[in-house]
Amino acid sequence: MRKHTFALLLLFVSLVSPFLERPNPAQPIAAAQSNIPAPEDVLGFRPGDDRKLASWAKVIEYFEKLDAASDRVKFEELGKSTMGAPFVMATISAPENLARLDDYKKIQELLADPRKLGSLSIRDRKAADLLARGKTIVLITCGIHSDEVGSYLSSMLIAHRLASSNEPEIQDILRNTIILLVPSLNPDGVDIVKNWYDKTLGTAYEGTDPPELYHKYTGHDDNRDWYAFTQVETQITVDKIHNVWHPQIVHDIHQQGEYGSRLFLPPYMQPVEPNVPKQIVAGYTELGTFMAQGMRAAGFKGVTTNSTYDAWSPSRAYSHYHGGVRILSETASCKIATPINIKFDELRPGQNYDPRKETANFGPIWHGGEWHLRDITTNMTTAAFLLLKHASQNREQWLRRFYEIGNEAVRPRRKGELQGFVIPIASRSGLTLPSTNEYRLLSILQRGGVEADRLAAPLKYRGESFEALSAIINLNQPYGAFAKAILEAQHYPDLRDSAGHPIAPYDVTAHSLSMLMGVKTVAFVEPLAYHKMKVGPTILGRFDDKEFHVALYKSSVPTMDEGWSRWSLEDQQVRYSVVRDTEIRSGKFRPGLRGIVIPDQPARTILNGYRSGTMPPELTGGLGQDGVKALREFVEDGGTLVCLNRASDFAIEQFKLPLRNVVAGLPRTEFYVPGSILRIELDTTNPIAKGMPKESIAWAEDSPVFEVLTTGSQFNVPASNVHVIGWYSRVKDPLLSGWLLGGSRIKGKAALVEVTMGKGRIILFGFRPQYRAQSLATYPLLFNALSGG
Ligand SMILES: [Zn+2]
């Protein structure tokens, strides 16, 4: 009997010995308490159940109860969302780690900026101690895209397992990592989507997207804001999470369309933006590959890597310029929370893979069938725990890589190497103050952790003169790569598929913020003398006439540019009203209304709205011919109609203007500009270009390019009514930053025109003058157009 017991004891020791033999055994984590609430205890259903969504209040209630019951979870509010909802984060780790969070923040701060460790000779020795003691910091962000409901629901499942499980693997994760879990980066959208879903549940419209942007101003573009930081949610995340914790790993959980792979994981498809450190590429390749292998080993099907999603833009990847890898995951969607059934032959290829063919970066094949919200949450939670396992098992390696990135960033630049940029600042009224746009750019750099200094003395450099106190951005600092990425022009590679067709970028191709803001930068290759001095606050200049008596057209089909337009108007303190399809169709405009803006949207959507039968009848129909007639009368009676980008096509077609879009219908091999910064020239004698330089920029993306038609009888107005205000140069290359194919086709063609019609006028922008609230350089064109300038 005794012997038998002893043998059992030996068996027990051998089973748990990997656990006991870990090099750094800590105290056992307190046994899971039976009173740790499960999500279903609070929600009344298990996250991932068909047709069930949780309200934001319930999510908060769950995390509060988890915090109260578990010593592994610390839950806090970090601020308020755009619409006033709590923006929250759970910090999850072993209790002894949670008791020393400030120590771990300090370790992160020192490794991120090795200058703080002292001279080069002692840095590595000091760092070795920190690498031994630090934890892998993992930020998990859910729900930035609110109709991708799987991730905010999964956040509760992830937190519950971490808080309640005593599996050795979970214990290891808790000891070796500190997990920052954001249940939603867009809390407002949780309820916008839930309310619409619940309202349409059981109707013909069940599972449709809500007919409003799920972020008040940006909609889906809320994850394109990670270098301009315009929105409060971005600011909170950067200020209170990234810049405090400098996570080595950011897991950003998304969903993609229904008909492609079941799951995407990094590595990313080409191209990689050249300022992303090689250690970041190595890190996301290793971790993504580990996760994909783990998913396949666990029996998951339809997993792809190295496809569809690129690593080109800082707009989606703050961490790539701040020492951390971004592990994007994209799980196939169902219809919000409603299951779907997909036949194998309905599956469609994406960039660099075909879900019907097994290849090195895709497989095993998923043969179709039902796809439930539960499939989504299971993919997400399994992937997240694989990520955490790697973060835990390779703790020291993650910290070392992070330290190497910091060390490389701060090293003095060699002679002849790019040293940095000067941002010339001129004296005004006896003070050296940046202009509004310079100030904005410098504030953005500062928010991104970049140190901006000031020139110690007036400088002549390569034929240019700079006043003392001009701003100087040296690149040898922890986040110099972030500054470089947004201060230089982008040269997007000319990527083609085997048939010679351009491979579309995942998003846009340019992110040169200095260009977008019209702020001059001068690169320099010799060290310059400077003062360590912060660029102080200045008074932001704004437009004088705020009462433009304008209305913004809001289509029944939500469009992000409408949201960005509202944001830009409010940011510039312009009062405006909103006018919808039904009001325009009725022809009853607010008395005194002088201008209407139609944001960027396809012409057909503006005209027709949702197709009949796809949404409730009151939302279908668009402007229709009644709306066109009412707008025409509005203009002929003296009103101004301002059309942005693709909305210009709507005006040309519907008002029979003597203009032609010369790039309409051209194949990409002939003309292609997928989100780039182009050069335009302006007639500054025209009031719309008042105050502008003769040469400026245009954000071109699905943009029309105009040619005035002098012959033809089908037009409502003669060609002499068209005034070209902005055009592409006849001689200079139109491309300033990004990617442009077929640029010679647009040389000398118009980019901004005014057409008088009756007593009023129509102003057509062949670009987006307020692109994502970044193109401050062209704001004056829009506001001059609105103010009757
Ligand atoms: Zn998404």
PDB file of C-alpha atoms in Angstrom, residues 383-646:
ATOM      1  CA  ALA A 383      -5.357  31.899 -32.025  1.00  0.00           C
ATOM      2  CA  ALA A 384      -5.101  34.285 -29.071  1.00  0.00           C
ATOM      3  CA  PHE A 385      -3.953  31.536 -26.713  1.00  0.00           C
ATOM      4  CA  LEU A 386      -1.375  30.331 -29.230  1.00  0.00           C
ATOM      5  CA  LEU A 387      -0.090  33.882 -29.379  1.00  0.00           C
ATOM      6  CA  LEU A 388       0.059  34.085 -25.598  1.00  0.00           C
ATOM      7  CA  LYS A 389       1.837  30.735 -25.426  1.00  0.00           C
ATOM      8  CA  HIS A 390       4.561  31.997 -27.755  1.00  0.00           C
ATOM      9  CA  ALA A 391       4.804  35.262 -25.838  1.00  0.00           C
ATOM     10  CA  SER A 392       5.241  33.329 -22.628  1.00  0.00           C
ATOM     11  CA  GLN A 393       7.629  30.620 -23.830  1.00  0.00           C
ATOM     12  CA  ASN A 394       9.848  33.149 -25.629  1.00  0.00           C
ATOM     13  CA  ARG A 395       9.668  35.901 -23.047  1.00  0.00           C
ATOM     14  CA  GLU A 396      13.346  36.747 -23.009  1.00  0.00           C
ATOM     15  CA  GLN A 397      13.636  36.581 -26.781  1.00  0.00           C
ATOM     16  CA  TRP A 398      10.763  39.049 -27.169  1.00  0.00           C
ATOM     17  CA  LEU A 399      12.405  41.416 -24.718  1.00  0.00           C
ATOM     18  CA  ARG A 400      15.772  41.085 -26.399  1.00  0.00           C
ATOM     19  CA  ARG A 401      14.323  41.827 -29.814  1.00  0.00           C
ATOM     20  CA  PHE A 402      12.568  44.852 -28.355  1.00  0.00           C
ATOM     21  CA  TYR A 403      15.824  46.099 -26.829  1.00  0.00           C
ATOM     22  CA  GLU A 404      17.673  45.557 -30.138  1.00  0.00           C
ATOM     23  CA  ILE A 405      15.103  47.691 -31.953  1.00  0.00           C
ATOM     24  CA  GLY A 406      15.551  50.449 -29.389  1.00  0.00           C
ATOM     25  CA  ASN A 407      19.342  50.209 -29.583  1.00  0.00           C
ATOM     26  CA  GLU A 408      19.364  50.414 -33.374  1.00  0.00           C
ATOM     27  CA  ALA A 409      16.959  53.364 -33.280  1.00  0.00           C
ATOM     28  CA  VAL A 410      19.068  55.514 -30.973  1.00  0.00           C
ATOM     29  CA  ARG A 411      22.486  54.784 -32.472  1.00  0.00           C
ATOM     30  CA  PRO A 412      24.268  57.857 -33.828  1.00  0.00           C
ATOM     31  CA  ARG A 413      23.868  58.056 -37.607  1.00  0.00           C
ATOM     32  CA  ARG A 414      27.036  57.587 -39.624  1.00  0.00           C
ATOM     33  CA  LYS A 415      28.538  60.327 -41.737  1.00  0.00           C
ATOM     34  CA  GLY A 416      26.646  60.660 -45.007  1.00  0.00           C
ATOM     35  CA  GLU A 417      23.607  58.849 -43.583  1.00  0.00           C
ATOM     36  CA  LEU A 418      20.297  60.675 -43.307  1.00  0.00           C
ATOM     37  CA  GLN A 419      20.379  62.505 -39.962  1.00  0.00           C
ATOM     38  CA  GLY A 420      16.916  63.981 -39.833  1.00  0.00           C
ATOM     39  CA  PHE A 421      14.619  66.734 -41.019  1.00  0.00           C
ATOM     40  CA  VAL A 422      14.312  70.458 -40.464  1.00  0.00           C
ATOM     41  CA  ILE A 423      10.830  71.915 -40.397  1.00  0.00           C
ATOM     42  CA  PRO A 424      11.365  75.609 -41.159  1.00  0.00           C
ATOM     43  CA  ILE A 425       9.507  77.894 -38.795  1.00  0.00           C
ATOM     44  CA  ALA A 426       9.386  81.579 -39.642  1.00  0.00           C
ATOM     45  CA  SER A 427       9.043  84.566 -37.321  1.00  0.00           C
ATOM     46  CA  ARG A 428       5.585  86.020 -37.072  1.00  0.00           C
ATOM     47  CA  SER A 429       4.737  89.170 -35.137  1.00  0.00           C
ATOM     48  CA  GLY A 430       8.142  89.138 -33.479  1.00  0.00           C
ATOM     49  CA  LEU A 431       7.691  85.570 -32.185  1.00  0.00           C
ATOM     50  CA  THR A 432       8.884  82.351 -33.695  1.00  0.00           C
ATOM     51  CA  LEU A 433       5.729  80.311 -33.684  1.00  0.00           C
ATOM     52  CA  PRO A 434       4.721  77.464 -35.888  1.00  0.00           C
ATOM     53  CA  SER A 435       1.721  77.969 -38.134  1.00  0.00           C
ATOM     54  CA  THR A 436      -1.398  75.961 -37.472  1.00  0.00           C
ATOM     55  CA  ASN A 437      -0.363  73.130 -39.758  1.00  0.00           C
ATOM     56  CA  GLU A 438       3.231  73.066 -38.560  1.00  0.00           C
ATOM     57  CA  TYR A 439       1.968  72.994 -35.029  1.00  0.00           C
ATOM     58  CA  ARG A 440      -0.424  70.158 -35.806  1.00  0.00           C
ATOM     59  CA  LEU A 441       2.313  68.106 -37.411  1.00  0.00           C
ATOM     60  CA  LEU A 442       4.672  68.676 -34.497  1.00  0.00           C
ATOM     61  CA  SER A 443       1.930  67.753 -32.022  1.00  0.00           C
ATOM     62  CA  ILE A 444       1.345  64.523 -33.917  1.00  0.00           C
ATOM     63  CA  LEU A 445       5.040  63.710 -33.875  1.00  0.00           C
ATOM     64  CA  GLN A 446       5.107  64.410 -30.153  1.00  0.00           C
ATOM     65  CA  ARG A 447       2.112  62.151 -29.533  1.00  0.00           C
ATOM     66  CA  GLY A 448       3.960  59.455 -31.469  1.00  0.00           C
ATOM     67  CA  GLY A 449       6.840  59.749 -28.990  1.00  0.00           C
ATOM     68  CA  VAL A 450       9.089  61.757 -31.318  1.00  0.00           C
ATOM     69  CA  GLU A 451      11.371  64.393 -29.800  1.00  0.00           C
ATOM     70  CA  ALA A 452      11.240  67.661 -31.716  1.00  0.00           C
ATOM     71  CA  ASP A 453      14.041  70.094 -30.970  1.00  0.00           C
ATOM     72  CA  ARG A 454      14.890  73.569 -32.236  1.00  0.00           C
ATOM     73  CA  LEU A 455      17.788  74.868 -34.276  1.00  0.00           C
ATOM     74  CA  ALA A 456      20.328  76.590 -32.076  1.00  0.00           C
ATOM     75  CA  ALA A 457      21.135  79.330 -34.594  1.00  0.00           C
ATOM     76  CA  PRO A 458      20.041  80.569 -38.002  1.00  0.00           C
ATOM     77  CA  LEU A 459      21.243  78.119 -40.628  1.00  0.00           C
ATOM     78  CA  LYS A 460      22.083  78.128 -44.276  1.00  0.00           C
ATOM     79  CA  TYR A 461      21.946  74.599 -45.630  1.00  0.00           C
ATOM     80  CA  ARG A 462      22.225  73.623 -49.277  1.00  0.00           C
ATOM     81  CA  GLY A 463      21.035  76.978 -50.492  1.00  0.00           C
ATOM     82  CA  GLU A 464      18.175  77.298 -48.006  1.00  0.00           C
ATOM     83  CA  SER A 465      17.969  79.593 -45.009  1.00  0.00           C
ATOM     84  CA  PHE A 466      16.359  78.541 -41.750  1.00  0.00           C
ATOM     85  CA  GLU A 467      15.603  80.840 -38.883  1.00  0.00           C
ATOM     86  CA  ALA A 468      16.812  79.918 -35.426  1.00  0.00           C
ATOM     87  CA  LEU A 469      14.197  77.987 -33.490  1.00  0.00           C
ATOM     88  CA  SER A 470      13.042  76.150 -36.574  1.00  0.00           C
ATOM     89  CA  ALA A 471      12.063  72.624 -35.562  1.00  0.00           C
ATOM     90  CA  ILE A 472      14.535  69.808 -36.037  1.00  0.00           C
ATOM     91  CA  ILE A 473      13.745  66.115 -35.943  1.00  0.00           C
ATOM     92  CA  ASN A 474      16.835  63.974 -35.433  1.00  0.00           C
ATOM     93  CA  LEU A 475      16.391  60.370 -36.463  1.00  0.00           C
ATOM     94  CA  ASN A 476      18.611  58.840 -33.771  1.00  0.00           C
ATOM     95  CA  GLN A 477      15.863  58.541 -31.213  1.00  0.00           C
ATOM     96  CA  PRO A 478      13.562  55.662 -30.233  1.00  0.00           C
ATOM     97  CA  TYR A 479      10.785  56.551 -32.657  1.00  0.00           C
ATOM     98  CA  GLY A 480      12.821  58.197 -35.384  1.00  0.00           C
ATOM     99  CA  ALA A 481      11.490  55.626 -37.864  1.00  0.00           C
ATOM    100  CA  PHE A 482       7.938  56.799 -37.183  1.00  0.00           C
ATOM    101  CA  ALA A 483       8.979  60.388 -37.920  1.00  0.00           C
ATOM    102  CA  LYS A 484      10.818  59.369 -41.073  1.00  0.00           C
ATOM    103  CA  ALA A 485       7.840  57.393 -42.379  1.00  0.00           C
ATOM    104  CA  ILE A 486       5.494  60.363 -42.159  1.00  0.00           C
ATOM    105  CA  LEU A 487       7.976  63.084 -43.164  1.00  0.00           C
ATOM    106  CA  GLU A 488       9.303  61.545 -46.365  1.00  0.00           C
ATOM    107  CA  ALA A 489       7.666  60.702 -49.690  1.00  0.00           C
ATOM    108  CA  GLN A 490       6.608  57.121 -50.318  1.00  0.00           C
ATOM    109  CA  HIS A 491       7.817  55.179 -53.352  1.00  0.00           C
ATOM    110  CA  TYR A 492       5.349  52.339 -53.643  1.00  0.00           C
ATOM    111  CA  PRO A 493       6.811  49.389 -55.587  1.00  0.00           C
ATOM    112  CA  ASP A 494       5.292  48.582 -58.964  1.00  0.00           C
ATOM    113  CA  LEU A 495       3.933  45.154 -57.989  1.00  0.00           C
ATOM    114  CA  ARG A 496       2.390  43.025 -60.747  1.00  0.00           C
ATOM    115  CA  ASP A 497       0.814  39.604 -60.879  1.00  0.00           C
ATOM    116  CA  SER A 498       1.851  36.934 -63.397  1.00  0.00           C
ATOM    117  CA  ALA A 499      -0.464  38.474 -66.007  1.00  0.00           C
ATOM    118  CA  GLY A 500       1.157  41.887 -65.578  1.00  0.00           C
ATOM    119  CA  HIS A 501      -1.794  43.431 -63.727  1.00  0.00           C
ATOM    120  CA  PRO A 502      -1.023  45.753 -60.843  1.00  0.00           C
ATOM    121  CA  ILE A 503      -1.498  44.074 -57.461  1.00  0.00           C
ATOM    122  CA  ALA A 504      -3.778  46.337 -55.441  1.00  0.00           C
ATOM    123  CA  PRO A 505      -2.411  47.586 -52.137  1.00  0.00           C
ATOM    124  CA  TYR A 506      -4.485  46.560 -49.121  1.00  0.00           C
ATOM    125  CA  ASP A 507      -5.262  50.213 -48.432  1.00  0.00           C
ATOM    126  CA  VAL A 508      -3.643  53.361 -49.796  1.00  0.00           C
ATOM    127  CA  THR A 509      -0.033  53.937 -50.868  1.00  0.00           C
ATOM    128  CA  ALA A 510       0.938  57.300 -49.351  1.00  0.00           C
ATOM    129  CA  HIS A 511       1.180  58.512 -45.774  1.00  0.00           C
ATOM    130  CA  SER A 512       3.429  61.529 -46.072  1.00  0.00           C
ATOM    131  CA  LEU A 513       1.754  63.666 -43.455  1.00  0.00           C
ATOM    132  CA  SER A 514       4.011  66.672 -43.968  1.00  0.00           C
ATOM    133  CA  MET A 515       2.947  66.768 -47.622  1.00  0.00           C
ATOM    134  CA  LEU A 516      -0.712  66.275 -46.752  1.00  0.00           C
ATOM    135  CA  MET A 517      -0.493  69.125 -44.294  1.00  0.00           C
ATOM    136  CA  GLY A 518       1.445  71.397 -46.611  1.00  0.00           C
ATOM    137  CA  VAL A 519       4.376  71.585 -44.206  1.00  0.00           C
ATOM    138  CA  LYS A 520       7.820  71.894 -45.716  1.00  0.00           C
ATOM    139  CA  THR A 521      10.519  69.506 -44.522  1.00  0.00           C
ATOM    140  CA  VAL A 522      14.169  69.484 -45.495  1.00  0.00           C
ATOM    141  CA  ALA A 523      16.212  66.317 -45.053  1.00  0.00           C
ATOM    142  CA  PHE A 524      19.793  66.757 -43.841  1.00  0.00           C
ATOM    143  CA  VAL A 525      22.803  64.489 -43.773  1.00  0.00           C
ATOM    144  CA  GLU A 526      25.197  66.449 -41.528  1.00  0.00           C
ATOM    145  CA  PRO A 527      24.681  66.757 -37.787  1.00  0.00           C
ATOM    146  CA  LEU A 528      23.170  70.170 -36.922  1.00  0.00           C
ATOM    147  CA  ALA A 529      23.435  72.081 -33.668  1.00  0.00           C
ATOM    148  CA  TYR A 530      20.154  72.230 -31.789  1.00  0.00           C
ATOM    149  CA  HIS A 531      18.561  73.074 -28.460  1.00  0.00           C
ATOM    150  CA  LYS A 532      16.699  70.399 -26.573  1.00  0.00           C
ATOM    151  CA  MET A 533      13.519  72.333 -26.526  1.00  0.00           C
ATOM    152  CA  LYS A 534       9.940  71.372 -26.893  1.00  0.00           C
ATOM    153  CA  VAL A 535       7.871  73.208 -29.435  1.00  0.00           C
ATOM    154  CA  GLY A 536       5.424  75.067 -27.273  1.00  0.00           C
ATOM    155  CA  PRO A 537       1.715  75.446 -27.796  1.00  0.00           C
ATOM    156  CA  THR A 538       0.480  78.038 -30.185  1.00  0.00           C
ATOM    157  CA  ILE A 539      -2.860  79.529 -30.898  1.00  0.00           C
ATOM    158  CA  LEU A 540      -4.524  77.551 -33.617  1.00  0.00           C
ATOM    159  CA  GLY A 541      -5.584  79.817 -36.444  1.00  0.00           C
ATOM    160  CA  ARG A 542      -8.987  78.990 -37.831  1.00  0.00           C
ATOM    161  CA  PHE A 543     -11.294  80.331 -40.454  1.00  0.00           C
ATOM    162  CA  ASP A 544     -12.954  83.636 -39.619  1.00  0.00           C
ATOM    163  CA  ASP A 545     -16.362  83.196 -41.167  1.00  0.00           C
ATOM    164  CA  LYS A 546     -17.892  80.225 -39.468  1.00  0.00           C
ATOM    165  CA  GLU A 547     -21.475  80.653 -40.562  1.00  0.00           C
ATOM    166  CA  PHE A 548     -21.368  79.356 -44.105  1.00  0.00           C
ATOM    167  CA  HIS A 549     -25.040  78.321 -44.212  1.00  0.00           C
ATOM    168  CA  VAL A 550     -24.066  74.991 -45.619  1.00  0.00           C
ATOM    169  CA  ALA A 551     -25.555  71.544 -45.397  1.00  0.00           C
ATOM    170  CA  LEU A 552     -23.758  68.258 -45.703  1.00  0.00           C
ATOM    171  CA  TYR A 553     -25.518  65.587 -47.723  1.00  0.00           C
ATOM    172  CA  LYS A 554     -25.889  62.341 -45.814  1.00  0.00           C
ATOM    173  CA  SER A 555     -26.800  59.431 -48.049  1.00  0.00           C
ATOM    174  CA  SER A 556     -28.938  56.628 -46.650  1.00  0.00           C
ATOM    175  CA  VAL A 557     -25.953  54.417 -47.461  1.00  0.00           C
ATOM    176  CA  PRO A 558     -23.320  55.420 -44.914  1.00  0.00           C
ATOM    177  CA  THR A 559     -20.025  56.568 -46.363  1.00  0.00           C
ATOM    178  CA  MET A 560     -16.839  57.248 -44.470  1.00  0.00           C
ATOM    179  CA  ASP A 561     -16.043  60.445 -46.332  1.00  0.00           C
ATOM    180  CA  GLU A 562     -19.323  61.901 -45.051  1.00  0.00           C
ATOM    181  CA  GLY A 563     -18.124  61.153 -41.522  1.00  0.00           C
ATOM    182  CA  TRP A 564     -14.696  62.645 -42.179  1.00  0.00           C
ATOM    183  CA  SER A 565     -16.404  65.717 -43.717  1.00  0.00           C
ATOM    184  CA  ARG A 566     -18.411  66.227 -40.529  1.00  0.00           C
ATOM    185  CA  TRP A 567     -15.255  65.767 -38.510  1.00  0.00           C
ATOM    186  CA  SER A 568     -13.347  68.325 -40.594  1.00  0.00           C
ATOM    187  CA  LEU A 569     -16.145  70.891 -40.402  1.00  0.00           C
ATOM    188  CA  GLU A 570     -16.491  70.494 -36.648  1.00  0.00           C
ATOM    189  CA  ASP A 571     -12.728  70.526 -36.172  1.00  0.00           C
ATOM    190  CA  GLN A 572     -12.648  73.896 -37.971  1.00  0.00           C
ATOM    191  CA  GLN A 573     -15.656  75.064 -35.949  1.00  0.00           C
ATOM    192  CA  VAL A 574     -17.850  75.439 -38.981  1.00  0.00           C
ATOM    193  CA  ARG A 575     -21.565  75.292 -38.251  1.00  0.00           C
ATOM    194  CA  TYR A 576     -23.444  73.142 -40.728  1.00  0.00           C
ATOM    195  CA  SER A 577     -26.632  71.177 -41.035  1.00  0.00           C
ATOM    196  CA  VAL A 578     -27.277  67.733 -42.448  1.00  0.00           C
ATOM    197  CA  VAL A 579     -29.583  67.073 -45.365  1.00  0.00           C
ATOM    198  CA  ARG A 580     -30.826  63.597 -46.280  1.00  0.00           C
ATOM    199  CA  ASP A 581     -32.306  61.935 -49.343  1.00  0.00           C
ATOM    200  CA  THR A 582     -35.942  62.459 -48.340  1.00  0.00           C
ATOM    201  CA  GLU A 583     -35.482  66.194 -47.639  1.00  0.00           C
ATOM    202  CA  ILE A 584     -33.682  66.801 -50.929  1.00  0.00           C
ATOM    203  CA  ARG A 585     -36.263  64.810 -52.869  1.00  0.00           C
ATOM    204  CA  SER A 586     -39.006  66.979 -51.346  1.00  0.00           C
ATOM    205  CA  GLY A 587     -37.161  70.083 -52.588  1.00  0.00           C
ATOM    206  CA  LYS A 588     -37.869  71.938 -49.331  1.00  0.00           C
ATOM    207  CA  PHE A 589     -34.521  73.363 -48.309  1.00  0.00           C
ATOM    208  CA  ARG A 590     -33.881  75.292 -45.121  1.00  0.00           C
ATOM    209  CA  PRO A 591     -34.363  79.029 -45.782  1.00  0.00           C
ATOM    210  CA  GLY A 592     -31.043  80.812 -46.239  1.00  0.00           C
ATOM    211  CA  LEU A 593     -29.177  77.655 -47.204  1.00  0.00           C
ATOM    212  CA  ARG A 594     -26.345  78.677 -49.558  1.00  0.00           C
ATOM    213  CA  GLY A 595     -24.353  75.535 -50.128  1.00  0.00           C
ATOM    214  CA  ILE A 596     -24.647  71.758 -50.147  1.00  0.00           C
ATOM    215  CA  VAL A 597     -21.675  69.395 -49.988  1.00  0.00           C
ATOM    216  CA  ILE A 598     -21.889  65.902 -51.432  1.00  0.00           C
ATOM    217  CA  PRO A 599     -19.076  63.811 -49.962  1.00  0.00           C
ATOM    218  CA  ASP A 600     -17.128  61.172 -51.877  1.00  0.00           C
ATOM    219  CA  GLN A 601     -19.404  58.279 -52.800  1.00  0.00           C
ATOM    220  CA  PRO A 602     -20.003  56.350 -56.039  1.00  0.00           C
ATOM    221  CA  ALA A 603     -22.383  58.246 -58.342  1.00  0.00           C
ATOM    222  CA  ARG A 604     -24.749  55.288 -58.580  1.00  0.00           C
ATOM    223  CA  THR A 605     -25.068  55.015 -54.791  1.00  0.00           C
ATOM    224  CA  ILE A 606     -25.871  58.718 -54.500  1.00  0.00           C
ATOM    225  CA  LEU A 607     -28.545  58.394 -57.158  1.00  0.00           C
ATOM    226  CA  ASN A 608     -30.064  55.044 -56.195  1.00  0.00           C
ATOM    227  CA  GLY A 609     -29.137  54.403 -52.555  1.00  0.00           C
ATOM    228  CA  TYR A 610     -29.713  50.882 -51.307  1.00  0.00           C
ATOM    229  CA  ARG A 611     -31.247  48.560 -53.839  1.00  0.00           C
ATOM    230  CA  SER A 612     -34.913  47.909 -53.262  1.00  0.00           C
ATOM    231  CA  GLY A 613     -35.460  44.850 -51.061  1.00  0.00           C
ATOM    232  CA  THR A 614     -32.008  44.901 -49.472  1.00  0.00           C
ATOM    233  CA  MET A 615     -32.969  47.297 -46.693  1.00  0.00           C
ATOM    234  CA  PRO A 616     -36.214  48.638 -45.175  1.00  0.00           C
ATOM    235  CA  PRO A 617     -38.118  50.635 -47.841  1.00  0.00           C
ATOM    236  CA  GLU A 618     -37.657  54.008 -46.121  1.00  0.00           C
ATOM    237  CA  LEU A 619     -33.886  53.655 -46.620  1.00  0.00           C
ATOM    238  CA  THR A 620     -33.914  52.780 -50.312  1.00  0.00           C
ATOM    239  CA  GLY A 621     -34.080  54.986 -53.370  1.00  0.00           C
ATOM    240  CA  GLY A 622     -31.214  57.474 -52.977  1.00  0.00           C
ATOM    241  CA  LEU A 623     -31.632  60.986 -54.331  1.00  0.00           C
ATOM    242  CA  GLY A 624     -33.469  59.696 -57.389  1.00  0.00           C
ATOM    243  CA  GLN A 625     -34.650  61.943 -60.224  1.00  0.00           C
ATOM    244  CA  ASP A 626     -36.712  64.054 -57.784  1.00  0.00           C
ATOM    245  CA  GLY A 627     -33.543  64.788 -55.855  1.00  0.00           C
ATOM    246  CA  VAL A 628     -31.612  65.633 -59.009  1.00  0.00           C
ATOM    247  CA  LYS A 629     -34.352  68.071 -60.074  1.00  0.00           C
ATOM    248  CA  ALA A 630     -34.423  69.701 -56.628  1.00  0.00           C
ATOM    249  CA  LEU A 631     -30.643  70.110 -56.568  1.00  0.00           C
ATOM    250  CA  ARG A 632     -30.674  71.592 -60.060  1.00  0.00           C
ATOM    251  CA  GLU A 633     -33.276  74.168 -59.012  1.00  0.00           C
ATOM    252  CA  PHE A 634     -31.270  74.879 -55.855  1.00  0.00           C
ATOM    253  CA  VAL A 635     -28.219  75.729 -57.988  1.00  0.00           C
ATOM    254  CA  GLU A 636     -30.159  77.683 -60.624  1.00  0.00           C
ATOM    255  CA  ASP A 637     -31.682  79.770 -57.836  1.00  0.00           C
ATOM    256  CA  GLY A 638     -28.193  80.783 -56.689  1.00  0.00           C
ATOM    257  CA  GLY A 639     -27.019  77.897 -54.507  1.00  0.00           C
ATOM    258  CA  THR A 640     -23.561  76.305 -54.475  1.00  0.00           C
ATOM    259  CA  LEU A 641     -23.207  72.562 -54.863  1.00  0.00           C
ATOM    260  CA  VAL A 642     -19.813  71.172 -53.870  1.00  0.00           C
ATOM    261  CA  CYS A 643     -19.052  67.638 -55.037  1.00  0.00           C
ATOM    262  CA  LEU A 644     -16.131  65.723 -53.626  1.00  0.00           C
ATOM    263  CA  ASN A 645     -14.213  63.167 -55.661  1.00  0.00           C
ATOM    264  CA  ARG A 646     -16.551  60.465 -57.052  1.00  0.00           C
TER     265      ARG A 646
END
